[in-house]
């Protein structure tokens, strides 16, 4: 569990580098989701949650695009 938690935070830092609002929002969401499920004891539910966390990490790493305005009409 700790491994995927750390991996999500490292991915968040890479994907949202230099975007303080997105970094903070992602940090809060990751922490909130893990905090909400910390008392889970069912092995099946824990494995399901870990699978979801792993899928989220892959989606963040492969699908999120950060854009920067370089001119008034260019990104």
Short mmCIF file of C-alpha atoms in Angstrom, two decimals:
data_model
loop_
_atom_site.label_atom_id
_atom_site.label_comp_id
_atom_site.label_asym_id
_atom_site.label_seq_id
_atom_site.Cartn_x
_atom_site.Cartn_y
_atom_site.Cartn_z
CA UNK A 1 0.00 0.00 0.00
CA UNK A 2 2.80 2.39 0.92
CA UNK A 3 4.58 1.61 -2.34
CA UNK A 4 1.63 2.69 -4.53
CA UNK A 5 1.04 5.73 -2.30
CA UNK A 6 4.61 6.91 -2.84
CA UNK A 7 4.45 6.06 -6.55
CA UNK A 8 1.31 8.18 -6.99
CA UNK A 9 2.99 11.13 -5.29
CA UNK A 10 6.13 10.79 -7.44
CA UNK A 11 4.00 10.59 -10.58
CA UNK A 12 2.02 13.65 -9.44
CA UNK A 13 5.27 15.60 -9.05
CA UNK A 14 6.45 14.65 -12.54
CA UNK A 15 3.16 15.13 -14.36
CA UNK A 16 2.20 18.45 -12.76
CA UNK A 17 5.70 19.93 -12.45
CA UNK A 18 5.59 23.75 -12.13
CA UNK A 19 1.78 23.77 -11.73
CA UNK A 20 1.29 24.50 -8.04
CA UNK A 21 -2.52 24.37 -8.15
CA UNK A 22 -2.59 20.96 -9.83
CA UNK A 23 0.18 19.64 -7.56
CA UNK A 24 -1.71 20.66 -4.44
CA UNK A 25 -5.07 19.38 -5.71
CA UNK A 26 -3.56 16.01 -6.64
CA UNK A 27 -1.76 15.77 -3.29
CA UNK A 28 -4.97 16.44 -1.41
CA UNK A 29 -6.95 13.92 -3.49
CA UNK A 30 -4.36 11.15 -3.11
CA UNK A 31 -4.10 11.70 0.64
CA UNK A 32 -7.89 11.91 1.03
CA UNK A 33 -8.53 8.65 -0.83
CA UNK A 34 -5.91 6.74 1.16
CA UNK A 35 -7.14 8.29 4.43
CA UNK A 36 -10.77 7.37 3.66
CA UNK A 37 -9.81 3.72 3.12
CA UNK A 38 -7.13 3.25 5.79
CA UNK A 39 -9.38 1.15 8.04
CA UNK A 40 -10.30 -1.31 5.28
CA UNK A 41 -9.69 -4.90 6.40
CA UNK A 42 -11.16 -6.93 3.53
CA UNK A 43 -8.32 -8.35 1.46
CA UNK A 44 -10.47 -8.37 -1.68
CA UNK A 45 -11.44 -4.71 -1.23
CA UNK A 46 -7.80 -3.73 -0.53
CA UNK A 47 -6.67 -5.49 -3.71
CA UNK A 48 -9.42 -3.74 -5.67
CA UNK A 49 -8.37 -0.34 -4.29
CA UNK A 50 -4.72 -1.05 -5.08
CA UNK A 51 -5.69 -1.97 -8.66
CA UNK A 52 -7.60 1.32 -8.99
CA UNK A 53 -4.62 3.26 -7.61
CA UNK A 54 -2.30 1.53 -10.05
CA UNK A 55 -4.63 2.29 -12.97
CA UNK A 56 -4.80 5.96 -11.92
CA UNK A 57 -1.00 6.14 -11.85
CA UNK A 58 -0.80 4.74 -15.40
CA UNK A 59 -3.46 7.15 -16.65
CA UNK A 60 -1.69 10.12 -15.08
CA UNK A 61 1.63 9.09 -16.58
CA UNK A 62 0.30 8.36 -20.09
CA UNK A 63 -2.72 10.59 -20.65
CA UNK A 64 -2.25 13.92 -18.89
CA UNK A 65 -0.85 16.76 -20.98
CA UNK A 66 0.28 20.06 -19.50
CA UNK A 67 0.26 23.07 -21.81
CA UNK A 68 1.81 26.51 -21.43
CA UNK A 69 0.73 29.70 -23.20
CA UNK A 70 3.74 31.07 -25.09
CA UNK A 71 1.85 33.84 -26.89
CA UNK A 72 -1.68 35.14 -26.82
CA UNK A 73 -2.65 32.67 -29.54
CA UNK A 74 -0.09 29.89 -29.01
CA UNK A 75 0.12 27.03 -26.52
#
